[in-house]
Every structure is written in C-alpha cells, then in structure tokens.
Coordinates of C-alpha atoms and ligand atoms in Angstrom, one line a residue:
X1429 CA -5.4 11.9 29.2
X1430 CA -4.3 10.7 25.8
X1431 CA -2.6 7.6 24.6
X1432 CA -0.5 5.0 26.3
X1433 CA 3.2 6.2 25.4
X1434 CA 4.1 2.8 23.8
X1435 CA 0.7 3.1 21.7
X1436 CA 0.3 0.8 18.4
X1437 CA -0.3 3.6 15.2
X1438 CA -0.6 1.9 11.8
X1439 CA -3.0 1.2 9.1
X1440 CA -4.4 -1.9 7.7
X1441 CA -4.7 -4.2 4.3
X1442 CA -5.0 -7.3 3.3
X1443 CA -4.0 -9.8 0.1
X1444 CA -6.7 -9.8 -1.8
X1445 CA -7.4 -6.3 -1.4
X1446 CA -3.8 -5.2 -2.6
X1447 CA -1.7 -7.6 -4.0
X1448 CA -2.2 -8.5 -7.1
X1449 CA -0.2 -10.9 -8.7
X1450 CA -2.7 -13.5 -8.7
X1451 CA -1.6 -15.9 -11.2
X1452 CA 2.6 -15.3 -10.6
X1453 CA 5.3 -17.2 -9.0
X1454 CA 3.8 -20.5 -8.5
X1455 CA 0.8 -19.4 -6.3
X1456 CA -2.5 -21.1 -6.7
X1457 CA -6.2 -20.3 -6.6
X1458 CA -8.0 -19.3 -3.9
X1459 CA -11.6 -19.2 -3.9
X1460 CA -11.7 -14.8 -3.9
X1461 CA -9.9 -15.5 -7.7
X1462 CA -12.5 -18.0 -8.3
X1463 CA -15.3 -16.1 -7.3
X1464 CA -14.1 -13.1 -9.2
X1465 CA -14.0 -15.0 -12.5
X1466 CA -17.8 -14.3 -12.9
X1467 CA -19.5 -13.3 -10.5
X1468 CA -22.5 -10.7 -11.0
X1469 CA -23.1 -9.8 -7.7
X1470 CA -19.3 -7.7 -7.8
X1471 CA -19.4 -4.3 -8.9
X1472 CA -19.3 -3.7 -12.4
X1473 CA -17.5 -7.5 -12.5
X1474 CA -13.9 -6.0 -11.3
X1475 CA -11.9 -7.9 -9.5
X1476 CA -8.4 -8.5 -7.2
X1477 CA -6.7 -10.1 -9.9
X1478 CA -3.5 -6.8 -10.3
X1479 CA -6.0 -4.7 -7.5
X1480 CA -3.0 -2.0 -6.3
X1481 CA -0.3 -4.2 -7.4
X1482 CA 1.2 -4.5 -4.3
X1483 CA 2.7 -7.4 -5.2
X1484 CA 5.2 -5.5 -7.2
X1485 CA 5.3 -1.8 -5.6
X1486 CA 5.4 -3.5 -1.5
X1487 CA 9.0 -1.7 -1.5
X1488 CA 7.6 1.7 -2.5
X1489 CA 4.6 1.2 0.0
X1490 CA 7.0 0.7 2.8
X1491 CA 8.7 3.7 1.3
X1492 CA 5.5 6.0 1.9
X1493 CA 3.9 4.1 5.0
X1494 CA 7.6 5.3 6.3
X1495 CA 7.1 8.7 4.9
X1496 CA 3.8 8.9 6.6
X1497 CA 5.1 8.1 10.4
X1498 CA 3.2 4.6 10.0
X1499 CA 4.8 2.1 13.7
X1500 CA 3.3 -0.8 12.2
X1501 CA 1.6 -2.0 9.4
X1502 CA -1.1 -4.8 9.5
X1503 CA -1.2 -7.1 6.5
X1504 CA -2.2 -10.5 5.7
X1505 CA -0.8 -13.6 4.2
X1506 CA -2.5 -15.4 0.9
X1507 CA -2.6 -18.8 1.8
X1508 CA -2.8 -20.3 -1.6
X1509 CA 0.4 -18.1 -2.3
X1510 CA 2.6 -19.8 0.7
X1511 CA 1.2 -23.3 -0.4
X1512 CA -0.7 -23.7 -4.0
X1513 CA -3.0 -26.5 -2.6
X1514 CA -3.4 -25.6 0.6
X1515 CA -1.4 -28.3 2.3
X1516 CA 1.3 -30.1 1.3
X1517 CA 4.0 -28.7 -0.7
X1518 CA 5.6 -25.5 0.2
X1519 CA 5.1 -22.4 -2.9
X1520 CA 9.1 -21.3 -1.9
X1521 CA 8.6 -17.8 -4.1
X1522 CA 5.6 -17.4 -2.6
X1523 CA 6.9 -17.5 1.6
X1524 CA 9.7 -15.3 0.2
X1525 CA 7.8 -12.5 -0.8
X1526 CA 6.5 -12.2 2.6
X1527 CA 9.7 -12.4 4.2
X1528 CA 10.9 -9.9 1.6
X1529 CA 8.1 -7.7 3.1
X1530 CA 8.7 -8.6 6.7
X1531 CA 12.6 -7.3 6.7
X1532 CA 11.3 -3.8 4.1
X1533 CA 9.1 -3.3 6.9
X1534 CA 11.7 -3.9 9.9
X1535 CA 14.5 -2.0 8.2
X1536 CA 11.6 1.2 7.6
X1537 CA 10.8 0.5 11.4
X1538 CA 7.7 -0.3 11.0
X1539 CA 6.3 -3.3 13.2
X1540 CA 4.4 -6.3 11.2
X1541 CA 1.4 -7.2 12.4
X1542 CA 0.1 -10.8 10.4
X1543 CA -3.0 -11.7 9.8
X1544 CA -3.0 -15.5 8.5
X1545 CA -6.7 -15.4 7.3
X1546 CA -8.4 -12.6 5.6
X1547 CA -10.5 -14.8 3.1
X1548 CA -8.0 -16.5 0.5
X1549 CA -9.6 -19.9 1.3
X1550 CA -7.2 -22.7 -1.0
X1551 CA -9.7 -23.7 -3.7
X1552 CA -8.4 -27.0 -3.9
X1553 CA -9.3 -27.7 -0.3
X1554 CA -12.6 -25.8 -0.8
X1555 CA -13.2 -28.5 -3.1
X1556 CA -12.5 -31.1 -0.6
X1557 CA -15.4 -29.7 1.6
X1558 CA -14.3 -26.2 2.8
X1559 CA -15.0 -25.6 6.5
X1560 CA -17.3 -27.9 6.5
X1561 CA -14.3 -30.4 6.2
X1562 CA -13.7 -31.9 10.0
X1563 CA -10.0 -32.0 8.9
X1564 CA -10.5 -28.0 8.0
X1565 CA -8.8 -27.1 11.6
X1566 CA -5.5 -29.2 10.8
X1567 CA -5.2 -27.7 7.3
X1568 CA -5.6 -24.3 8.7
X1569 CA -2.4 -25.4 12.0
X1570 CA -0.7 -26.8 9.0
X1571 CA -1.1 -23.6 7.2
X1572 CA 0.4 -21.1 10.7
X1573 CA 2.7 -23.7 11.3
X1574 CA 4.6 -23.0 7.7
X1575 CA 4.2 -19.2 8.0
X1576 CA 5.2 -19.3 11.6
X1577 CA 8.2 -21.4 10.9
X1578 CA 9.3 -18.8 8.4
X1579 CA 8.4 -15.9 9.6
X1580 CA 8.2 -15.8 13.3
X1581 CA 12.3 -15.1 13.7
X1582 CA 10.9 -11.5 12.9
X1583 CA 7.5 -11.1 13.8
X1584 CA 6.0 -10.7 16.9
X1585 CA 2.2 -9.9 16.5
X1586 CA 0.0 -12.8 14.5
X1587 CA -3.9 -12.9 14.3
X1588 CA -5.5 -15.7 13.0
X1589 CA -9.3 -14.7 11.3
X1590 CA -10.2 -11.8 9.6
X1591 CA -14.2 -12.0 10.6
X1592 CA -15.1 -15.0 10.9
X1593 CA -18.9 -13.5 11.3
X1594 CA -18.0 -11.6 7.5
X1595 CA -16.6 -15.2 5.8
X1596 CA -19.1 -17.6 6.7
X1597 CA -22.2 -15.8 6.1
X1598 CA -21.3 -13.4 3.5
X1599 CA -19.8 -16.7 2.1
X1600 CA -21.3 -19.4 2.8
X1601 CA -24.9 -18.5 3.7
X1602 CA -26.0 -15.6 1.2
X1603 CA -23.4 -16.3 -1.8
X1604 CA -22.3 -12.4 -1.6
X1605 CA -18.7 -13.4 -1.3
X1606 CA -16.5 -15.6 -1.9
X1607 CA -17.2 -19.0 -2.5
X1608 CA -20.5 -17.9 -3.1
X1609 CA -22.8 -20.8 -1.7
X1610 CA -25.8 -20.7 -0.2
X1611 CA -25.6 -23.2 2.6
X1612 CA -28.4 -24.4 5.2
X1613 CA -28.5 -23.3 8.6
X1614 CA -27.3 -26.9 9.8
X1615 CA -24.1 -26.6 7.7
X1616 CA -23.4 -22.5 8.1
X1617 CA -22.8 -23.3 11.7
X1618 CA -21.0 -26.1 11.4
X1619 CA -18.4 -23.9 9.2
X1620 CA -18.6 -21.7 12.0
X1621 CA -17.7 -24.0 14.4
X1622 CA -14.8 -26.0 12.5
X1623 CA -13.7 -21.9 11.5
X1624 CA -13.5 -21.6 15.3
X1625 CA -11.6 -24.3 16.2
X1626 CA -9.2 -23.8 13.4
X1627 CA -8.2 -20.6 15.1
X1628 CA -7.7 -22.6 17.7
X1629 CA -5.5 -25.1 16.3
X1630 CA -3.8 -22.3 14.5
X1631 CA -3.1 -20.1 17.7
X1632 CA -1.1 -23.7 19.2
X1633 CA 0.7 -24.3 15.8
X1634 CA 1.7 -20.3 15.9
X1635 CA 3.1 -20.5 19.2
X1636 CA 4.8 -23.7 19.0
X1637 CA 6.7 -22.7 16.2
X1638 CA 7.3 -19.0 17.2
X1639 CA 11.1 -18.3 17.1
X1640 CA 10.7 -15.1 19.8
X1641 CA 8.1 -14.2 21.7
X1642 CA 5.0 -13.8 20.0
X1643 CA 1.7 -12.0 20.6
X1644 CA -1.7 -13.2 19.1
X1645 CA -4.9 -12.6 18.9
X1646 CA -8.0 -12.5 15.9
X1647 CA -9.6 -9.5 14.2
X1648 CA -13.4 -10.5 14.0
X1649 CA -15.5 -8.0 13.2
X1650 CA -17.7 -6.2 16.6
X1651 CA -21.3 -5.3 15.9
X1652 CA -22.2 -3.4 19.2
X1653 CA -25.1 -1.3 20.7
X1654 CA -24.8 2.1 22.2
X1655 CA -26.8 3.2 24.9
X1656 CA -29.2 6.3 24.1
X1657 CA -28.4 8.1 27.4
X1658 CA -26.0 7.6 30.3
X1659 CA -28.3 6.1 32.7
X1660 CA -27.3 2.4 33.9
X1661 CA -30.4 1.4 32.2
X1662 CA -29.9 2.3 28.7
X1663 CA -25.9 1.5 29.2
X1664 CA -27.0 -2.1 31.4
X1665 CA -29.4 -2.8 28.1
X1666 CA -26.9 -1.7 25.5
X1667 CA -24.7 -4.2 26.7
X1668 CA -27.0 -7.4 27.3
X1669 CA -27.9 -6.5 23.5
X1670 CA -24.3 -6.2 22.6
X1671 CA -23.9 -10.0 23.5
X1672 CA -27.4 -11.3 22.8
X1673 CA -28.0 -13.6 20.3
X1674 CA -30.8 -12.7 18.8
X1675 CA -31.5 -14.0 15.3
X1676 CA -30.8 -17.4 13.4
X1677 CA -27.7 -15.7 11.8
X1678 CA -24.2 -15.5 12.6
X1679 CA -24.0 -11.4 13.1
X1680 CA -23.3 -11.0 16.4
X1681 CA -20.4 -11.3 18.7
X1682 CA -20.6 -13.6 21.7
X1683 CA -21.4 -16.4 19.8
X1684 CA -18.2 -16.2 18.2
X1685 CA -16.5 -14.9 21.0
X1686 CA -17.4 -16.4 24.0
X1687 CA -16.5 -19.4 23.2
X1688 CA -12.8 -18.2 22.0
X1689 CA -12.1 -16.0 25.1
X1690 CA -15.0 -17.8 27.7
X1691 CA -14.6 -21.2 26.6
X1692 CA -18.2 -21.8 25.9
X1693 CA -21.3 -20.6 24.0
X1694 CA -23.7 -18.1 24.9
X1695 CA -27.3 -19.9 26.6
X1696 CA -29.4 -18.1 24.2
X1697 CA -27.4 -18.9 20.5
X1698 CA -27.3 -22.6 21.8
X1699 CA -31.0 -22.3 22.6
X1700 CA -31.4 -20.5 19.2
X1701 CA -29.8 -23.0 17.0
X1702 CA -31.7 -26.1 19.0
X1703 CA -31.3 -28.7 16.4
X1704 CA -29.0 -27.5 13.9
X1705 CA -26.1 -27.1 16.5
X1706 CA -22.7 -29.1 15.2
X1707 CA -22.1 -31.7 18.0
X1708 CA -19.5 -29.5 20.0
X1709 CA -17.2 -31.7 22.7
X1710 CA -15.8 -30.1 25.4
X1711 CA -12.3 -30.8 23.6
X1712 CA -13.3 -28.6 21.0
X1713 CA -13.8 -25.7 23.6
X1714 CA -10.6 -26.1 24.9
X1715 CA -8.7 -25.9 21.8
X1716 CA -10.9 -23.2 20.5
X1717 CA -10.5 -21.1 23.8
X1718 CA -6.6 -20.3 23.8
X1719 CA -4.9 -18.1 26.1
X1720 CA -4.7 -15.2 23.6
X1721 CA -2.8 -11.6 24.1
X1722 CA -5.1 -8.7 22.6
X1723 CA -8.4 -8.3 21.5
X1724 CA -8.6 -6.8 18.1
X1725 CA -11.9 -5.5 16.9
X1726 CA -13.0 -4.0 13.5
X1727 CA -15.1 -1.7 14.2
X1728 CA -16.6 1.3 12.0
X1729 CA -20.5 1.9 13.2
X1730 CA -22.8 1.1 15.6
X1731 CA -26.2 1.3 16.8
X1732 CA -28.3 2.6 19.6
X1733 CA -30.7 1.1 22.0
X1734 CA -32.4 2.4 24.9
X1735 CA -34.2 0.9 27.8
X1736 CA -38.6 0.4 26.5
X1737 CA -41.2 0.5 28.9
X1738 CA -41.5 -3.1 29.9
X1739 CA -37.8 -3.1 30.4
X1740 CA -37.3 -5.0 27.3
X1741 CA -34.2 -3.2 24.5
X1742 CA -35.8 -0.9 21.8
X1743 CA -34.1 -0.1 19.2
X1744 CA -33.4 3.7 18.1
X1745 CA -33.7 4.1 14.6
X1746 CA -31.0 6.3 12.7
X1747 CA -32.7 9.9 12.2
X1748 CA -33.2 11.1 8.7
X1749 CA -30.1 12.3 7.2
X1750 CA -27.5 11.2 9.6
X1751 CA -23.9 11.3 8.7
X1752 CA -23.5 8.2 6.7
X1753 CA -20.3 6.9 4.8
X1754 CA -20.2 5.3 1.3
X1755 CA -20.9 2.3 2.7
X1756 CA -23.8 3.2 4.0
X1757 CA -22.6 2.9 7.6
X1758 CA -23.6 5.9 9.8
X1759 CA -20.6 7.8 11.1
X1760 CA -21.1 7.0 15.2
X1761 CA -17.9 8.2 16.8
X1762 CA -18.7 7.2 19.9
X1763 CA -18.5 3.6 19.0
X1764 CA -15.1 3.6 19.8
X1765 CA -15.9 4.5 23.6
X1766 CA -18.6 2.0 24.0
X1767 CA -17.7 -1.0 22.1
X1768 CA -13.6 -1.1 23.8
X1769 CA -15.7 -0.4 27.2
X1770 CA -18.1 -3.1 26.7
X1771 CA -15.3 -5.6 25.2
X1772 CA -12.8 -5.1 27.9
X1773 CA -15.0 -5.6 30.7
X1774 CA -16.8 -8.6 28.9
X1775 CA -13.3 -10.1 27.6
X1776 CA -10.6 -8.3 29.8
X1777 CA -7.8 -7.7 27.0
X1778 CA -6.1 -5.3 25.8
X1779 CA -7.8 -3.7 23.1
X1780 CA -6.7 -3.0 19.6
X1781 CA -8.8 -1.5 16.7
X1782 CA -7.3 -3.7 14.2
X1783 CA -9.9 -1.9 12.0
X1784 CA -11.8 1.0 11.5
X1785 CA -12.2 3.9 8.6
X1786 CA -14.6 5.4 6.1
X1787 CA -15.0 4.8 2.6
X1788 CA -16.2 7.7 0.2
X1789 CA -16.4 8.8 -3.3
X1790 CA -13.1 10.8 -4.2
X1791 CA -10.9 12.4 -6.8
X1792 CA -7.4 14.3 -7.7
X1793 CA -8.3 18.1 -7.6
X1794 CA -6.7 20.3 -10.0
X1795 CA -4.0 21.1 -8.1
X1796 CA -3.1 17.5 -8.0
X1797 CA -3.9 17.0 -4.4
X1798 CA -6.7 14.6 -2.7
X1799 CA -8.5 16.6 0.0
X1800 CA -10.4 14.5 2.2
X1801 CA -11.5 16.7 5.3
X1802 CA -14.2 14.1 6.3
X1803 CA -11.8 11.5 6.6
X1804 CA -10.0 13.8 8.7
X1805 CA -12.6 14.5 10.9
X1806 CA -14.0 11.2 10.9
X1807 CA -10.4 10.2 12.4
X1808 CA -10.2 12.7 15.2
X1809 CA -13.7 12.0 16.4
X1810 CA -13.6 8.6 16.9
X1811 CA -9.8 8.5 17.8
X1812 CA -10.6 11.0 20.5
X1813 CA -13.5 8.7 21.8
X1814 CA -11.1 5.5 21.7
X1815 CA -9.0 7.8 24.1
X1816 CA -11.6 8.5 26.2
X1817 CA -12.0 4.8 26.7
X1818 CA -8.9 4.6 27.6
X1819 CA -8.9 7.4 30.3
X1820 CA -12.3 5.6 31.7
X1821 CA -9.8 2.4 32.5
X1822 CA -10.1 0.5 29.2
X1823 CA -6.5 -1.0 28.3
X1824 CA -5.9 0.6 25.0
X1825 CA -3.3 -0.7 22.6
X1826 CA -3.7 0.1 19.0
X1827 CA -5.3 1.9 16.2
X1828 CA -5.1 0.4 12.3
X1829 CA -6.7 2.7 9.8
X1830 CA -8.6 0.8 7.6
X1831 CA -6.9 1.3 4.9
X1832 CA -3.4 2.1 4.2
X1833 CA -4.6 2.5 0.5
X1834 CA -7.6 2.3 -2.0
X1835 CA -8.3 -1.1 -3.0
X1836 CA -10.7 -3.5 -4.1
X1837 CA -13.7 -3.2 -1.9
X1838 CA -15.2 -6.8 -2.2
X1839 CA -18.5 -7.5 -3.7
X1840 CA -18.2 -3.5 -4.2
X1841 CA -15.1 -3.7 -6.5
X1842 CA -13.1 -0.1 -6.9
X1843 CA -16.2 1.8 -6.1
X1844 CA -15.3 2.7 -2.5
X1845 CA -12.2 4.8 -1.5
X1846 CA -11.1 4.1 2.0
X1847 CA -7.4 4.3 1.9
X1848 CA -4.6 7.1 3.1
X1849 CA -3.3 7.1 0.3
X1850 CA -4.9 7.3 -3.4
X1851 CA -4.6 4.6 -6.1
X1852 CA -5.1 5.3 -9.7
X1853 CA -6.2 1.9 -10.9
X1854 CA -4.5 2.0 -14.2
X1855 CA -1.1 3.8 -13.1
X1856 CA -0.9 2.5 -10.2
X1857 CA 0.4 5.8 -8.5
X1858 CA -0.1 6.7 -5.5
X1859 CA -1.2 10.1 -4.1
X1860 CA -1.0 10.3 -0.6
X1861 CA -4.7 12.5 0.5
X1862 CA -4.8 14.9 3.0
X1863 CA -5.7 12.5 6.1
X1864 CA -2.3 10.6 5.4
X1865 CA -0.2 14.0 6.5
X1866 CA -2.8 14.4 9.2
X1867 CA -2.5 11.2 10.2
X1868 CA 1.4 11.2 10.3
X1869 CA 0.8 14.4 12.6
X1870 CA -1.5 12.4 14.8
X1871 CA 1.3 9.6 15.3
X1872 CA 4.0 12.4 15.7
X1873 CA 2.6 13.7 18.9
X1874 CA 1.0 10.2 19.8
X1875 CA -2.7 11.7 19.6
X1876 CA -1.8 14.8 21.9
X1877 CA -2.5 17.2 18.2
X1878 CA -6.0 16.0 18.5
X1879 CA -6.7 17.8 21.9
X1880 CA -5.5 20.9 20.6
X1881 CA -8.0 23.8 20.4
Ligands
GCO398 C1 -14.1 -6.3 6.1 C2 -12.7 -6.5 6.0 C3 -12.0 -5.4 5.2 C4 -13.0 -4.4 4.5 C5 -13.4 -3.3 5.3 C6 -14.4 -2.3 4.7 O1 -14.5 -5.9 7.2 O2 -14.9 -6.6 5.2 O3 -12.0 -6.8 7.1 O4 -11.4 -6.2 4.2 O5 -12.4 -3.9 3.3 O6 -14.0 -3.8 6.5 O7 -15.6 -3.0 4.3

C-alpha cells in the first residue's frame, strides 16, 4: 500500500505566473504581457509583469524548494524569452537563465521537469495568424528544438502543452485570457488542431535533439466524472461521460486526447463539429499521435454522474454547501482515484498529476506564521486517494502541487493563494505556510505519514 519507492514529489509553476522580468534581458512580448496591458476582465487590472520575481530570487527558491524536501520541480519556459520573435534569432540571456535554473536545481537535487508551453504565445507570431497559422506547428518544433538543444544535456523530463483545452478557449473563443479574441467555431477548432499537431511536431524536434535519454509527455488539463455509487453502472456511465463529447466546446478530454495517444478523434466530436471540422489528413494523426512516456493530468475537481432510468447519464448536482475552494471548485478527493483509473485504462500510461491544489484567501498571523490546515487536509485526502489508485493497479508516477508559491492567478490576478509557500507582493518574501513543512514530511516518508492514525 503506498507509493512506488522511486515516486516523483514536487510542486509546480510556470513563467508567467512567477517570473517576472518581463521587459529585461532582451526578451520580447508575449501575448499574456499584451493582454495584461489593459485588459478589464483581470482582477483589479494586475498583472505578471514583476509577479514573484522569480526571475531574480530563482536561486533563493531552489534554496527553500530544497529546504522543503521538493525531488523535482516542474517549471516552464517563456518562449518569447528564449527567442524575442518567436523564431529566428536566439535571445542568448534569455536560454541562459534557464540553464542557470536547470544546474541550481541539479546541484539542490531537485529533478527539472520542463514544460515548453504554458501560454507565453510570441506576439509577433500571434500577429502572423496565431494557431490559426498552418506554419504554427514548425514554429512551435523550431521553438523545442532550441530549448532541447540547450538544455536537454541536463534534463530528462519535457512536456509540451500546458492545456491546450484552457488556451484555446479561454483564449481564443471567450477572450478571458490571453489573446483575448473571440473566434468562430470554424476557426477555434482549427487552433485546436494546428495546437495539437504542434505538440506533435514538438515531441519529434525534443527527441531528436535530446542529448540523454529523455521522457515526455503534455499536461492538459482532465475534466472527468465520478460515479455516484460503486455499481458497474454508475462507474460504466461515469466513464463513457468522461470521454463523451458532448457540447460544441473544447472542454472535454478525448477530443484532445484521443487523437494524441489513439491517433484519431472521438466518433461523436467529429459528428459534433460536422462542418466546421479543419480538414485533418491522416499525416496529421500520425505526427500528432507520438509515442509519448507519461500521462500528466491537472486535475483539481470533478463531478458526479450516476446511471437515470432510461439508462441515459444524469448528472448529480453539487449539494448546498459542499466544500468548495476559492476558485469555486468543489473539494472532491476522490478525483484523484477515478480520473488516474479511468485515464490509465483509456490511455495506458503511467500517470502523473502534473497538477493539482487549492487556492484560498490567506494571511501572516501574528505570530508571523501562515496556517493553512485546509490545504493540509486537502493534500492528504486526495494524495491518499491517488494511492489508492495506485494499490487498485493504476501506474502511479508523480504528484506536482500546484503551486510551489503564490502567484498571479490569471484573469484572477493576486486574489487567489495557492502556493506552499507565501508571497508578499511588494517584498517579495517568502513565508513558507504550514502545508510546505507538512508537505516536506509527506516526501520524507514517501506518503507512508499519511496512513498514520
Ligand atoms: C491552469 C494552469 C495553472 C493555474 C492553475 C489554477 O490550470 O490554469 O495550468 O496555471 O494557475 O490551474 O487555476
């Protein structure tokens, strides 16, 4: 019972969210810095532009995720950083603060794990089309290749997409992110597509560049259904809605995934979408559908279904007052039993939970400590259900807090506090909370603390 001894314990960021430094050292614009510039639908009209100044303070960050028992450390990579246009030339100060990064975190002894895509689309090629471009998917190879090239002497663990679901509707269909467009259906899904076969493309520049051994994968976000009960019926249903396709928007996940780990898309999206499909080629499947070595799946909440009396899916609705988080997503623990159940028999890959966490509204008590007991107990319930998963025959792999520390929250600015650690916004110090020594506990006796009476 328990974890896999060679089990993956970190905690997750990424650019935007952290860095900082968004005008320094040659880097150029990407279209979160745009977006940011004056936006109303952000939160009080913040944005990433210093955000935890990470940019400057990565050295004390290893310093604490070190301090905190952290094995690895997932992070991503602002493209417009590593090359100001997009494509093209090489922003030299730029790679080398990542590499800088790459050896702090190898000489702490913490493993990188690089995400090449968590939403810093180039502006400049944004303004050449986007992902609508057809030459999107070589920009993005172009993109891995460089990274890769510089970085993959060191690293072994790459993911290309950050939620693709998250970018391209969020994005590109209801303007609440980043670059802020309302597209038509026609054109959201053929972003979608080209976003798809640029992992693709980016998963054969990665390995064909990789200096040592590498092992990739993507971190899209999973959406699934719980059953109500344990009968076969509710947990048969729970699945078939899990990967349904059910409305004319991209929030799903088989028609995302399928066609990345199944090489095709699900019968009912392409019935769906009828006419507004992108013409896809066989070619395109193949690229898009390469051999990959994980699954990684942020997760935080799910929903439950049970079996109706025609035998059709009905939908339980969340009971009045359920635990919810500040994001207004209800606290289901056993998410992370279902959804790694459901995903490895559907995909058959090692899981990792390249995500998961809870936000919540927090402050420095007077004794100059953060106590954060729900984050605590948030952690050990759905840690102990990812277990369980594993002791059912799921291959479990990792666990990435989401987040290492507080940062800027999106379209919800510096409202939400999700991290380990607490950031104070104008300081910039850091306060580990309570959960960031329980956490380092957890990872000291590889989970076994949390089956303890
Ligand atoms: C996402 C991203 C993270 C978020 C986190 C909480 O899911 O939007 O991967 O960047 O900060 O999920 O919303």
């Amino acid at each position: 019972m328990g974890f896999p001894s060679d089990f993956v314990w970190g905690s997750a960021t990424s650019s935007y969210q952290v860095e900082g430094g968004a005008f320094e050292d040659g880097k150029g614009l990407s279209v979160w810095d745009n977006f940011c510039k004056n936006s109303e639908t952000i939160w009080r009209s913040q944005n990433g532009n210093t955000a935890c100044d990470h940019f400057h303070r990565y050295k004390e960050d290893v310093a604490l995720m070190k301090e905190l028992g952290h094995k690895a450390y997932r992070f991503s990579i602002n493209w417009p950083r590593v090359l100001p246009e997009g494509i093209g030339k090489i922003n030299k100060s730029g790679l080398d603060f990542y590499s800088r990064l790459v050896d702090e975190l190898l000489n702490a002894h913490i493993e990188p794990w690089i995400t090449l895509f968590h939403w810093e689309y180039p502006l400049e090629l944004y303004y050449k089309g986007g992902w609508l471009n057809p030459d999107s998917p070589d920009w993005f190879a172009e993109y891995a290749d460089v990274v890769a090239t510089h970085l993959s002497d060191r690293v072994t663990y790459w993911m290309t997409l950050n939620e693709p679901q998250c970018f391209i509707e969020l994005g590109h269909r209801n303007a609440h992110h980043a670059p802020g467009v309302m597209l038509h259906q026609k054109e959201v899904l053929l972003a979608g597509h080209h976003s798809l076969i640029s992992h693709g493309k980016g998963v054969q520049a990665i390995r064909a560049a990789a200096k040592r051994d590498c092992k990739v994968g993507m971190a899209p976000a999973a959406f699934p259904r719980l059953p109500v009960s344990s009968s076969e019926d509710d947990i048969r249903i729970a699945y078939d809605v899990t990967f349904s396709v059910p409305k004319p928007d991209g929030w799903n996940i088989s028609w995302w995934l399928d066609p990345v780990f199944l090489g095709e898309y699900p019968e009912d999206g392409l019935e769906l979408f009828g006419p507004d499909l992108p013409p896809i080629t066989p070619e395109d499947l193949k690229t898009i559908s390469q051999p990959l070595d994980f699954f990684g799946a942020n997760i935080y909440t799910g929903h439950y279904v049970k079996k109706g009396e025609h035998g059709n899916p009905v939908e339980v609705q969340d009971k009045p007052g359920c635990d919810i988080t500040m994001l207004y997503w209800p606290v289901v623990p056993e998410v992370l039993y279902w959804a790694p159940k459901f995903l490895y028999e559907r995909y058959k890959l090692p899981i990792v939970i390249t995500e998961n966490g809870m936000s919540n509204t927090e402050w420095i008590s007077l004794d100059g400590k953060l106590h954060d007991p729900q984050r605590i107990d948030f952690m050990a319930r759905y840690l102990k259900e990812f277990a369980k998963a594993g002791d059912d025959g799921v291959a479990i792999m990792g666990y990435f807090y989401w987040t290492l520390m507080d940062n800027f929250e999106w379209a919800r600015g510096y409202r939400e506090r999700m991290g380990l650690v607490y950031v104070d916004f104008e300081t910039f110090k850091r306060t580990p909370k309570d959960s960031a020594y329980w956490y380092r506990d957890v990872i000291r006796s590889n989970g076994e603390i949390l089956f303890k009476d």
